[in-house]
PDB file of C-alpha atoms in Angstrom:
ATOM      1  CA  MET M  21    -146.841  16.211 -21.997  1.00  0.00           C
ATOM      2  CA  SER M  22    -149.319  17.044 -19.270  1.00  0.00           C
ATOM      3  CA  ILE M  23    -146.422  17.294 -16.884  1.00  0.00           C
ATOM      4  CA  LEU M  24    -145.315  20.442 -18.671  1.00  0.00           C
ATOM      5  CA  SER M  25    -148.625  21.944 -19.546  1.00  0.00           C
ATOM      6  CA  ARG M  26    -148.683  24.313 -16.609  1.00  0.00           C
ATOM      7  CA  LYS M  27    -146.892  27.578 -16.791  1.00  0.00           C
ATOM      8  CA  GLU M  28    -145.295  27.430 -13.352  1.00  0.00           C
ATOM      9  CA  ASP M  29    -141.690  26.483 -12.757  1.00  0.00           C
ATOM     10  CA  LEU M  30    -140.706  22.864 -12.793  1.00  0.00           C
ATOM     11  CA  VAL M  31    -140.187  21.095  -9.497  1.00  0.00           C
ATOM     12  CA  CYS M  32    -137.509  18.487  -8.820  1.00  0.00           C
ATOM     13  CA  GLN M  33    -139.973  15.617  -8.930  1.00  0.00           C
ATOM     14  CA  GLN M  34    -140.888  16.588 -12.497  1.00  0.00           C
ATOM     15  CA  VAL M  35    -137.301  17.130 -13.525  1.00  0.00           C
ATOM     16  CA  VAL M  36    -136.259  13.543 -12.750  1.00  0.00           C
ATOM     17  CA  GLU M  37    -138.970  12.332 -15.128  1.00  0.00           C
ATOM     18  CA  LEU M  38    -137.775  14.588 -17.934  1.00  0.00           C
ATOM     19  CA  VAL M  39    -134.068  13.847 -17.780  1.00  0.00           C
ATOM     20  CA  THR M  40    -134.062  11.263 -20.563  1.00  0.00           C
ATOM     21  CA  ASP M  41    -136.147  13.390 -22.911  1.00  0.00           C
ATOM     22  CA  TYR M  42    -133.664  16.157 -22.202  1.00  0.00           C
ATOM     23  CA  LEU M  43    -130.624  13.995 -22.929  1.00  0.00           C
ATOM     24  CA  GLU M  44    -132.321  12.610 -26.037  1.00  0.00           C
ATOM     25  CA  GLY M  45    -133.046  16.073 -27.357  1.00  0.00           C
ATOM     26  CA  ALA M  46    -136.760  15.301 -27.312  1.00  0.00           C
ATOM     27  CA  LEU M  47    -137.936  18.364 -25.412  1.00  0.00           C
ATOM     28  CA  SER M  48    -139.351  21.388 -27.188  1.00  0.00           C
ATOM     29  CA  ARG M  49    -137.324  24.538 -26.981  1.00  0.00           C
ATOM     30  CA  SER M  50    -139.507  26.047 -24.272  1.00  0.00           C
ATOM     31  CA  GLN M  51    -139.525  22.823 -22.261  1.00  0.00           C
ATOM     32  CA  ARG M  52    -135.777  22.709 -22.485  1.00  0.00           C
ATOM     33  CA  ARG M  53    -135.456  26.293 -21.338  1.00  0.00           C
ATOM     34  CA  ARG M  54    -137.605  25.611 -18.300  1.00  0.00           C
ATOM     35  CA  LEU M  55    -135.625  22.529 -17.428  1.00  0.00           C
ATOM     36  CA  GLU M  56    -132.309  24.326 -17.773  1.00  0.00           C
ATOM     37  CA  ALA M  57    -133.600  27.218 -15.686  1.00  0.00           C
ATOM     38  CA  HIS M  58    -134.417  24.723 -12.950  1.00  0.00           C
ATOM     39  CA  LEU M  59    -131.020  23.024 -13.218  1.00  0.00           C
ATOM     40  CA  ALA M  60    -129.222  26.350 -12.981  1.00  0.00           C
ATOM     41  CA  ALA M  61    -130.863  26.947  -9.613  1.00  0.00           C
ATOM     42  CA  CYS M  62    -130.932  23.414  -8.198  1.00  0.00           C
ATOM     43  CA  GLU M  63    -127.742  21.620  -7.220  1.00  0.00           C
ATOM     44  CA  HIS M  64    -129.548  18.372  -6.412  1.00  0.00           C
ATOM     45  CA  CYS M  65    -131.122  18.057  -9.831  1.00  0.00           C
ATOM     46  CA  THR M  66    -127.801  19.023 -11.384  1.00  0.00           C
ATOM     47  CA  GLU M  67    -126.236  16.177  -9.424  1.00  0.00           C
ATOM     48  CA  TYR M  68    -129.044  13.886 -10.530  1.00  0.00           C
ATOM     49  CA  LEU M  69    -128.474  14.695 -14.193  1.00  0.00           C
ATOM     50  CA  ALA M  70    -124.733  14.163 -13.789  1.00  0.00           C
ATOM     51  CA  GLN M  71    -125.465  10.773 -12.224  1.00  0.00           C
ATOM     52  CA  MET M  72    -127.668   9.771 -15.132  1.00  0.00           C
ATOM     53  CA  ARG M  73    -124.829  10.657 -17.487  1.00  0.00           C
ATOM     54  CA  ALA M  74    -122.368   8.735 -15.325  1.00  0.00           C
ATOM     55  CA  THR M  75    -124.738   5.757 -15.318  1.00  0.00           C
ATOM     56  CA  ILE M  76    -124.886   5.774 -19.115  1.00  0.00           C
ATOM     57  CA  GLU M  77    -121.123   5.976 -19.295  1.00  0.00           C
ATOM     58  CA  LEU M  78    -120.579   3.162 -16.788  1.00  0.00           C
ATOM     59  CA  THR M  79    -123.103   0.940 -18.572  1.00  0.00           C
ATOM     60  CA  GLY M  80    -121.234   1.572 -21.810  1.00  0.00           C
ATOM     61  CA  ARG M  81    -118.054   0.197 -20.283  1.00  0.00           C
ATOM     62  CA  LEU M  82    -119.443  -3.315 -20.019  1.00  0.00           C
ATOM     63  CA  ARG M  83    -117.282  -5.490 -22.164  1.00  0.00           C
ATOM     64  CA  ALA M  84    -118.490  -8.018 -24.606  1.00  0.00           C
ATOM     65  CA  GLU M  85    -117.732 -11.693 -24.494  1.00  0.00           C
ATOM     66  CA  ASP M  86    -115.385 -12.349 -27.349  1.00  0.00           C
ATOM     67  CA  LEU M  87    -115.766 -15.159 -29.786  1.00  0.00           C
ATOM     68  CA  SER M  88    -113.571 -18.086 -28.789  1.00  0.00           C
ATOM     69  CA  PRO M  89    -111.609 -20.030 -31.455  1.00  0.00           C
ATOM     70  CA  GLU M  90    -113.937 -22.999 -30.883  1.00  0.00           C
ATOM     71  CA  MET M  91    -116.963 -20.889 -31.622  1.00  0.00           C
ATOM     72  CA  ARG M  92    -115.279 -19.427 -34.660  1.00  0.00           C
ATOM     73  CA  GLU M  93    -114.791 -22.958 -35.928  1.00  0.00           C
ATOM     74  CA  GLU M  94    -118.414 -23.743 -35.192  1.00  0.00           C
ATOM     75  CA  PHE M  95    -119.569 -20.864 -37.352  1.00  0.00           C
ATOM     76  CA  SER M  96    -117.265 -21.916 -40.161  1.00  0.00           C
ATOM     77  CA  ALA M  97    -118.943 -25.297 -39.994  1.00  0.00           C
ATOM     78  CA  ILE M  98    -122.376 -23.664 -40.199  1.00  0.00           C
ATOM     79  CA  TYR M  99    -121.229 -21.846 -43.299  1.00  0.00           C
ATOM     80  CA  ARG M 100    -119.895 -24.966 -44.951  1.00  0.00           C
ATOM     81  CA  ARG M 101    -123.071 -26.908 -44.200  1.00  0.00           C
ATOM     82  CA  TRP M 102    -125.088 -24.136 -45.754  1.00  0.00           C
ATOM     83  CA  ARG M 103    -122.862 -24.106 -48.853  1.00  0.00           C
ATOM     84  CA  SER M 104    -123.265 -27.819 -49.358  1.00  0.00           C
ATOM     85  CA  GLU M 105    -127.053 -27.522 -48.920  1.00  0.00           C
ATOM     86  CA  ASP M 106    -127.044 -24.748 -51.427  1.00  0.00           C
ATOM     87  CA  ASP M 107    -125.241 -26.635 -54.158  1.00  0.00           C
TER      88      ASP M 107
ATOM     89  CA  MET H  27    -127.446  14.124 -27.515  1.00  0.00           C
ATOM     90  CA  ARG H  28    -128.057  17.691 -26.639  1.00  0.00           C
ATOM     91  CA  VAL H  29    -125.421  19.515 -24.711  1.00  0.00           C
ATOM     92  CA  GLY H  30    -126.691  20.345 -21.276  1.00  0.00           C
ATOM     93  CA  LEU H  31    -125.732  23.184 -19.049  1.00  0.00           C
ATOM     94  CA  ILE H  32    -123.634  21.058 -16.850  1.00  0.00           C
ATOM     95  CA  PRO H  33    -120.181  19.953 -17.885  1.00  0.00           C
ATOM     96  CA  ALA H  34    -119.721  18.353 -14.457  1.00  0.00           C
ATOM     97  CA  ILE H  35    -118.646  15.042 -15.893  1.00  0.00           C
ATOM     98  CA  SER H  36    -117.782  14.313 -19.445  1.00  0.00           C
ATOM     99  CA  VAL H  37    -119.530  11.537 -21.231  1.00  0.00           C
ATOM    100  CA  PRO H  38    -118.321  10.788 -24.721  1.00  0.00           C
ATOM    101  CA  ARG H  39    -121.134  11.424 -27.178  1.00  0.00           C
ATOM    102  CA  ARG H  40    -120.708   8.113 -28.827  1.00  0.00           C
ATOM    103  CA  ARG H  41    -118.377   5.304 -28.029  1.00  0.00           C
ATOM    104  CA  HIS H  42    -116.005   4.473 -30.818  1.00  0.00           C
ATOM    105  CA  ARG H  43    -115.985   0.812 -29.925  1.00  0.00           C
ATOM    106  CA  ALA H  44    -119.702   0.446 -30.320  1.00  0.00           C
ATOM    107  CA  ALA H  45    -120.325   2.342 -33.504  1.00  0.00           C
ATOM    108  CA  GLN H  46    -119.766  -0.118 -36.304  1.00  0.00           C
ATOM    109  CA  PRO H  47    -118.969   1.620 -39.549  1.00  0.00           C
ATOM    110  CA  PRO H  48    -121.735   0.393 -41.825  1.00  0.00           C
ATOM    111  CA  ASP H  49    -119.525   0.329 -44.925  1.00  0.00           C
ATOM    112  CA  GLU H  50    -117.358  -2.385 -43.443  1.00  0.00           C
ATOM    113  CA  ASP H  51    -120.441  -4.551 -43.051  1.00  0.00           C
ATOM    114  CA  ALA H  52    -121.477  -3.788 -46.613  1.00  0.00           C
ATOM    115  CA  GLU H  53    -118.116  -4.897 -47.893  1.00  0.00           C
ATOM    116  CA  LEU H  54    -118.268  -8.141 -45.914  1.00  0.00           C
ATOM    117  CA  VAL H  55    -121.813  -8.780 -47.115  1.00  0.00           C
ATOM    118  CA  ALA H  56    -120.674  -8.353 -50.712  1.00  0.00           C
ATOM    119  CA  ARG H  57    -117.850 -10.821 -50.123  1.00  0.00           C
ATOM    120  CA  LEU H  58    -120.225 -13.247 -48.412  1.00  0.00           C
ATOM    121  CA  ARG H  59    -122.533 -13.115 -51.410  1.00  0.00           C
ATOM    122  CA  ALA H  60    -119.551 -13.954 -53.559  1.00  0.00           C
ATOM    123  CA  GLY H  61    -119.018 -17.073 -51.451  1.00  0.00           C
ATOM    124  CA  ASP H  62    -116.247 -15.984 -49.092  1.00  0.00           C
ATOM    125  CA  GLU H  63    -116.291 -18.046 -45.898  1.00  0.00           C
ATOM    126  CA  GLN H  64    -113.861 -15.710 -44.138  1.00  0.00           C
ATOM    127  CA  ALA H  65    -116.260 -12.836 -44.688  1.00  0.00           C
ATOM    128  CA  PHE H  66    -118.964 -14.832 -42.944  1.00  0.00           C
ATOM    129  CA  VAL H  67    -116.774 -15.530 -39.917  1.00  0.00           C
ATOM    130  CA  ALA H  68    -115.756 -11.876 -39.855  1.00  0.00           C
ATOM    131  CA  LEU H  69    -119.401 -10.793 -39.787  1.00  0.00           C
ATOM    132  CA  VAL H  70    -120.146 -13.259 -37.005  1.00  0.00           C
ATOM    133  CA  THR H  71    -117.212 -11.980 -34.995  1.00  0.00           C
ATOM    134  CA  ARG H  72    -118.237  -8.359 -35.403  1.00  0.00           C
ATOM    135  CA  HIS H  73    -121.783  -8.885 -34.257  1.00  0.00           C
ATOM    136  CA  HIS H  74    -121.602 -11.854 -31.953  1.00  0.00           C
ATOM    137  CA  ALA H  75    -121.428 -10.123 -28.592  1.00  0.00           C
ATOM    138  CA  ALA H  76    -124.305  -7.761 -29.297  1.00  0.00           C
ATOM    139  CA  MET H  77    -126.433 -10.618 -30.589  1.00  0.00           C
ATOM    140  CA  LEU H  78    -125.719 -12.800 -27.604  1.00  0.00           C
ATOM    141  CA  ARG H  79    -126.611 -10.009 -25.214  1.00  0.00           C
ATOM    142  CA  LEU H  80    -129.817  -9.226 -27.018  1.00  0.00           C
ATOM    143  CA  ALA H  81    -130.813 -12.891 -27.325  1.00  0.00           C
ATOM    144  CA  GLY H  82    -130.070 -13.281 -23.628  1.00  0.00           C
ATOM    145  CA  SER H  83    -132.746 -10.778 -22.780  1.00  0.00           C
ATOM    146  CA  PHE H  84    -135.419 -12.987 -24.359  1.00  0.00           C
ATOM    147  CA  VAL H  85    -134.423 -16.450 -23.222  1.00  0.00           C
ATOM    148  CA  SER H  86    -133.433 -17.892 -19.891  1.00  0.00           C
ATOM    149  CA  SER H  87    -130.016 -19.433 -20.443  1.00  0.00           C
ATOM    150  CA  THR H  88    -126.797 -18.663 -22.252  1.00  0.00           C
ATOM    151  CA  ALA H  89    -127.018 -21.996 -24.021  1.00  0.00           C
ATOM    152  CA  VAL H  90    -130.428 -21.146 -25.476  1.00  0.00           C
ATOM    153  CA  ALA H  91    -129.216 -17.648 -26.379  1.00  0.00           C
ATOM    154  CA  GLU H  92    -126.306 -19.190 -28.266  1.00  0.00           C
ATOM    155  CA  GLU H  93    -128.717 -21.425 -30.133  1.00  0.00           C
ATOM    156  CA  VAL H  94    -130.801 -18.428 -31.103  1.00  0.00           C
ATOM    157  CA  VAL H  95    -127.682 -16.651 -32.374  1.00  0.00           C
ATOM    158  CA  GLN H  96    -126.637 -19.676 -34.447  1.00  0.00           C
ATOM    159  CA  ASP H  97    -130.124 -20.047 -35.769  1.00  0.00           C
ATOM    160  CA  THR H  98    -130.083 -16.400 -36.766  1.00  0.00           C
ATOM    161  CA  TRP H  99    -126.905 -16.848 -38.771  1.00  0.00           C
ATOM    162  CA  VAL H 100    -128.398 -19.798 -40.586  1.00  0.00           C
ATOM    163  CA  GLY H 101    -131.304 -17.492 -41.410  1.00  0.00           C
ATOM    164  CA  VAL H 102    -128.864 -14.834 -42.573  1.00  0.00           C
ATOM    165  CA  LEU H 103    -127.137 -17.261 -44.929  1.00  0.00           C
ATOM    166  CA  ARG H 104    -130.466 -18.370 -46.364  1.00  0.00           C
ATOM    167  CA  GLY H 105    -131.748 -14.824 -46.718  1.00  0.00           C
ATOM    168  CA  ILE H 106    -128.645 -12.872 -47.663  1.00  0.00           C
ATOM    169  CA  ASP H 107    -129.524 -12.783 -51.348  1.00  0.00           C
ATOM    170  CA  GLY H 108    -132.855 -11.227 -50.471  1.00  0.00           C
ATOM    171  CA  PHE H 109    -131.346  -8.629 -48.173  1.00  0.00           C
ATOM    172  CA  ALA H 110    -132.305  -5.432 -49.925  1.00  0.00           C
ATOM    173  CA  GLU H 111    -129.970  -3.052 -48.110  1.00  0.00           C
ATOM    174  CA  ARG H 112    -132.809  -0.653 -47.473  1.00  0.00           C
ATOM    175  CA  SER H 113    -131.811  -0.901 -43.831  1.00  0.00           C
ATOM    176  CA  SER H 114    -128.295  -1.417 -42.535  1.00  0.00           C
ATOM    177  CA  PHE H 115    -127.065  -4.985 -42.296  1.00  0.00           C
ATOM    178  CA  ARG H 116    -126.919  -4.709 -38.525  1.00  0.00           C
ATOM    179  CA  THR H 117    -130.537  -3.585 -38.261  1.00  0.00           C
ATOM    180  CA  TRP H 118    -131.640  -6.393 -40.588  1.00  0.00           C
ATOM    181  CA  LEU H 119    -129.586  -8.931 -38.642  1.00  0.00           C
ATOM    182  CA  LEU H 120    -130.877  -7.886 -35.239  1.00  0.00           C
ATOM    183  CA  ARG H 121    -134.448  -7.974 -36.473  1.00  0.00           C
ATOM    184  CA  ILE H 122    -134.042 -11.564 -37.555  1.00  0.00           C
ATOM    185  CA  LEU H 123    -132.553 -12.269 -34.148  1.00  0.00           C
ATOM    186  CA  VAL H 124    -135.407 -10.590 -32.292  1.00  0.00           C
ATOM    187  CA  ASN H 125    -138.000 -12.553 -34.251  1.00  0.00           C
ATOM    188  CA  ARG H 126    -136.294 -15.838 -33.512  1.00  0.00           C
ATOM    189  CA  ALA H 127    -135.585 -14.989 -29.910  1.00  0.00           C
ATOM    190  CA  ARG H 128    -139.190 -13.941 -29.340  1.00  0.00           C
ATOM    191  CA  SER H 129    -140.622 -17.175 -30.649  1.00  0.00           C
ATOM    192  CA  THR H 130    -138.078 -19.196 -28.662  1.00  0.00           C
ATOM    193  CA  GLY H 131    -138.641 -17.080 -25.567  1.00  0.00           C
ATOM    194  CA  VAL H 132    -142.384 -17.566 -25.758  1.00  0.00           C
ATOM    195  CA  ARG H 133    -141.958 -21.316 -26.021  1.00  0.00           C
ATOM    196  CA  GLU H 134    -139.804 -21.576 -22.928  1.00  0.00           C
ATOM    197  CA  ARG H 135    -141.398 -18.625 -21.174  1.00  0.00           C
ATOM    198  CA  ARG H 136    -139.850 -17.924 -17.835  1.00  0.00           C
ATOM    199  CA  SER H 137    -141.523 -15.693 -15.296  1.00  0.00           C
ATOM    200  CA  VAL H 138    -143.164 -12.920 -17.234  1.00  0.00           C
ATOM    201  CA  ALA H 139    -141.281  -9.707 -16.666  1.00  0.00           C
ATOM    202  CA  VAL H 140    -143.695  -7.140 -15.406  1.00  0.00           C
ATOM    203  CA  GLY H 141    -143.413  -3.691 -16.869  1.00  0.00           C
ATOM    204  CA  ASP H 142    -143.282  -1.257 -13.993  1.00  0.00           C
ATOM    205  CA  ALA H 143    -145.154   1.980 -13.695  1.00  0.00           C
ATOM    206  CA  GLY H 144    -145.046   4.918 -11.347  1.00  0.00           C
ATOM    207  CA  PRO H 145    -142.343   7.482 -10.714  1.00  0.00           C
ATOM    208  CA  VAL H 146    -138.687   6.618 -11.342  1.00  0.00           C
ATOM    209  CA  VAL H 147    -137.625   8.179  -8.058  1.00  0.00           C
ATOM    210  CA  ASP H 148    -139.575   7.212  -4.976  1.00  0.00           C
ATOM    211  CA  GLY H 149    -142.103   9.880  -4.018  1.00  0.00           C
ATOM    212  CA  SER H 150    -140.978   9.791  -0.402  1.00  0.00           C
ATOM    213  CA  ARG H 151    -137.746  11.495  -1.406  1.00  0.00           C
ATOM    214  CA  PHE H 152    -139.590  14.710  -2.260  1.00  0.00           C
ATOM    215  CA  ASP H 153    -141.513  17.096  -0.034  1.00  0.00           C
ATOM    216  CA  ALA H 154    -145.082  18.165  -0.658  1.00  0.00           C
ATOM    217  CA  SER H 155    -143.989  20.840  -3.113  1.00  0.00           C
ATOM    218  CA  GLY H 156    -142.049  18.288  -5.176  1.00  0.00           C
ATOM    219  CA  ALA H 157    -138.586  19.491  -4.082  1.00  0.00           C
ATOM    220  CA  TRP H 158    -135.849  17.053  -2.996  1.00  0.00           C
ATOM    221  CA  MET H 159    -136.083  16.106   0.647  1.00  0.00           C
ATOM    222  CA  SER H 160    -133.642  13.231   0.412  1.00  0.00           C
ATOM    223  CA  PRO H 161    -131.410  14.391  -2.456  1.00  0.00           C
ATOM    224  CA  PRO H 162    -129.120  12.121  -4.471  1.00  0.00           C
ATOM    225  CA  GLN H 163    -125.925  11.252  -2.635  1.00  0.00           C
ATOM    226  CA  HIS H 164    -122.604  11.920  -4.342  1.00  0.00           C
ATOM    227  CA  TRP H 165    -120.880   8.925  -5.822  1.00  0.00           C
ATOM    228  CA  ILE H 166    -119.641   9.782  -9.305  1.00  0.00           C
ATOM    229  CA  GLU H 167    -116.089  10.545  -8.174  1.00  0.00           C
ATOM    230  CA  ASP H 168    -115.866   7.214  -6.341  1.00  0.00           C
ATOM    231  CA  SER H 169    -116.984   5.270  -9.394  1.00  0.00           C
ATOM    232  CA  ASP H 170    -113.708   6.126 -11.079  1.00  0.00           C
ATOM    233  CA  ASP H 171    -111.340   4.429  -8.703  1.00  0.00           C
ATOM    234  CA  ARG H 172    -110.298   1.056  -9.914  1.00  0.00           C
ATOM    235  CA  MET H 173    -111.571  -1.052  -7.067  1.00  0.00           C
ATOM    236  CA  HIS H 174    -115.029   0.395  -7.336  1.00  0.00           C
ATOM    237  CA  ALA H 175    -115.137   0.234 -11.111  1.00  0.00           C
ATOM    238  CA  GLN H 176    -114.735  -3.536 -11.080  1.00  0.00           C
ATOM    239  CA  ALA H 177    -117.470  -4.063  -8.525  1.00  0.00           C
ATOM    240  CA  LEU H 178    -119.753  -1.626 -10.290  1.00  0.00           C
ATOM    241  CA  ALA H 179    -119.528  -3.482 -13.591  1.00  0.00           C
ATOM    242  CA  GLY H 180    -120.811  -6.590 -11.838  1.00  0.00           C
ATOM    243  CA  HIS H 181    -123.496  -4.613 -10.143  1.00  0.00           C
ATOM    244  CA  ILE H 182    -124.660  -3.023 -13.391  1.00  0.00           C
ATOM    245  CA  LYS H 183    -124.830  -6.439 -15.050  1.00  0.00           C
ATOM    246  CA  LYS H 184    -126.883  -7.788 -12.192  1.00  0.00           C
ATOM    247  CA  THR H 185    -129.269  -4.844 -12.256  1.00  0.00           C
ATOM    248  CA  LEU H 186    -129.625  -5.109 -16.034  1.00  0.00           C
ATOM    249  CA  GLY H 187    -130.627  -8.721 -15.510  1.00  0.00           C
ATOM    250  CA  GLU H 188    -133.359  -7.649 -13.125  1.00  0.00           C
ATOM    251  CA  LEU H 189    -134.904  -4.995 -15.373  1.00  0.00           C
ATOM    252  CA  PRO H 190    -138.208  -5.730 -17.109  1.00  0.00           C
ATOM    253  CA  GLU H 191    -137.153  -7.215 -20.412  1.00  0.00           C
ATOM    254  CA  ARG H 192    -138.271  -4.430 -22.734  1.00  0.00           C
ATOM    255  CA  GLN H 193    -136.283  -1.956 -20.665  1.00  0.00           C
ATOM    256  CA  ARG H 194    -133.283  -4.236 -20.688  1.00  0.00           C
ATOM    257  CA  GLU H 195    -133.434  -4.655 -24.462  1.00  0.00           C
ATOM    258  CA  VAL H 196    -133.513  -0.925 -25.049  1.00  0.00           C
ATOM    259  CA  VAL H 197    -130.787  -0.075 -22.524  1.00  0.00           C
ATOM    260  CA  VAL H 198    -128.493  -2.831 -23.775  1.00  0.00           C
ATOM    261  CA  LEU H 199    -128.916  -1.842 -27.411  1.00  0.00           C
ATOM    262  CA  ARG H 200    -128.509   1.858 -26.748  1.00  0.00           C
ATOM    263  CA  ASP H 201    -125.970   2.084 -23.965  1.00  0.00           C
ATOM    264  CA  VAL H 202    -123.935  -1.107 -24.281  1.00  0.00           C
ATOM    265  CA  ASP H 203    -124.054  -1.739 -28.011  1.00  0.00           C
ATOM    266  CA  GLY H 204    -124.276   1.897 -29.033  1.00  0.00           C
ATOM    267  CA  LEU H 205    -127.208   1.682 -31.471  1.00  0.00           C
ATOM    268  CA  SER H 206    -129.008   4.904 -32.328  1.00  0.00           C
ATOM    269  CA  SER H 207    -132.589   5.434 -31.176  1.00  0.00           C
ATOM    270  CA  ASP H 208    -133.755   4.946 -34.782  1.00  0.00           C
ATOM    271  CA  GLU H 209    -131.999   1.626 -35.036  1.00  0.00           C
ATOM    272  CA  VAL H 210    -133.454   0.446 -31.744  1.00  0.00           C
ATOM    273  CA  CYS H 211    -136.965   1.362 -32.898  1.00  0.00           C
ATOM    274  CA  GLN H 212    -136.474  -0.635 -36.088  1.00  0.00           C
ATOM    275  CA  VAL H 213    -134.928  -3.643 -34.397  1.00  0.00           C
ATOM    276  CA  LEU H 214    -137.548  -3.911 -31.658  1.00  0.00           C
ATOM    277  CA  GLU H 215    -140.395  -2.531 -33.783  1.00  0.00           C
ATOM    278  CA  ILE H 216    -141.417   0.076 -31.251  1.00  0.00           C
ATOM    279  CA  SER H 217    -142.232   3.761 -31.575  1.00  0.00           C
ATOM    280  CA  ASP H 218    -139.792   6.503 -30.773  1.00  0.00           C
ATOM    281  CA  ALA H 219    -141.835   7.619 -27.758  1.00  0.00           C
ATOM    282  CA  ASN H 220    -142.017   4.068 -26.469  1.00  0.00           C
ATOM    283  CA  GLN H 221    -138.290   3.667 -26.898  1.00  0.00           C
ATOM    284  CA  ARG H 222    -137.659   6.783 -24.831  1.00  0.00           C
ATOM    285  CA  VAL H 223    -139.965   5.704 -22.018  1.00  0.00           C
ATOM    286  CA  LEU H 224    -138.277   2.308 -21.785  1.00  0.00           C
ATOM    287  CA  LEU H 225    -134.840   3.911 -21.912  1.00  0.00           C
ATOM    288  CA  HIS H 226    -135.828   6.377 -19.219  1.00  0.00           C
ATOM    289  CA  ARG H 227    -137.128   3.737 -16.861  1.00  0.00           C
ATOM    290  CA  GLY H 228    -134.209   1.405 -17.456  1.00  0.00           C
ATOM    291  CA  ARG H 229    -131.536   4.047 -16.989  1.00  0.00           C
ATOM    292  CA  SER H 230    -133.284   5.433 -13.923  1.00  0.00           C
ATOM    293  CA  HIS H 231    -133.306   1.974 -12.344  1.00  0.00           C
ATOM    294  CA  LEU H 232    -129.602   1.625 -13.034  1.00  0.00           C
ATOM    295  CA  ARG H 233    -128.836   5.020 -11.523  1.00  0.00           C
ATOM    296  CA  GLN H 234    -130.860   4.124  -8.467  1.00  0.00           C
ATOM    297  CA  ALA H 235    -128.988   0.836  -8.113  1.00  0.00           C
ATOM    298  CA  LEU H 236    -125.630   2.598  -8.404  1.00  0.00           C
ATOM    299  CA  GLU H 237    -126.618   5.142  -5.802  1.00  0.00           C
ATOM    300  CA  ALA H 238    -127.709   2.388  -3.434  1.00  0.00           C
ATOM    301  CA  GLU H 239    -124.493   0.460  -4.035  1.00  0.00           C
ATOM    302  CA  MET H 240    -122.141   3.424  -3.688  1.00  0.00           C
ATOM    303  CA  GLY H 241    -124.009   4.794  -0.704  1.00  0.00           C
ATOM    304  CA  ARG H 242    -123.302   1.578   1.127  1.00  0.00           C
ATOM    305  CA  ALA H 243    -119.534   1.794   0.725  1.00  0.00           C
TER     306      ALA H 243
END
């Protein structure tokens, strides 16, 4: 955590590296306070954090490929093969 | 997730779609052990998409990924009686998948994905004091209109495909499939700190790509 070892205020360039630890709840209480103090005074970093959250949300909207009936049948066949091996 | 200061946009804490109630798996596993074929197909259906995505981050083609997934299920059938339920079924399943996908991926090794280093935002965007010189452009509001949303999904997929593979694995498991950080650490056998670094780099790349894409419009 050398990035936070100094007592001075955080600068934007440090904040962007700490965003994930912040969102993950992995910062210590004092680290978190310093980060939030910076955010309260910096609209650009506030925007940056909002964009990281938006990115997470947009990534989460990706939809899965569903299992087609053919594939379902294929897996049933796998099961039956295994059963007959097993007996 | 810790609540930040900024309620600027709301992100649901956990997506309902992604969080699989573990008890439903347990019930299906019990039925599978009792010889119920339908329970097997139900388990496959529940986990297929996540498995395919994860397998796809180790091997080069969808066809090979599908093979890895099938192979995993054969392994599940053979090993189900030994499954001790110390971990959740999903964690156990994905670990089998990762082991198989890794050995397959090594065999047919494509270009080795290079882990990247350095800052997640280009240093030229900050002044000498470390303050923004070229601050992030606004785009969040635009991402909500329907035309953009469609294009963005494609763009996110493409960018995910270009991430170094460890980053992709972590981002896909966390943000697409909705696994917890603990589960991801177990499935990929990495430390918590490592998981966070990979997540940070992966998400930062995606944000950067979205900013570039939206800035162009």
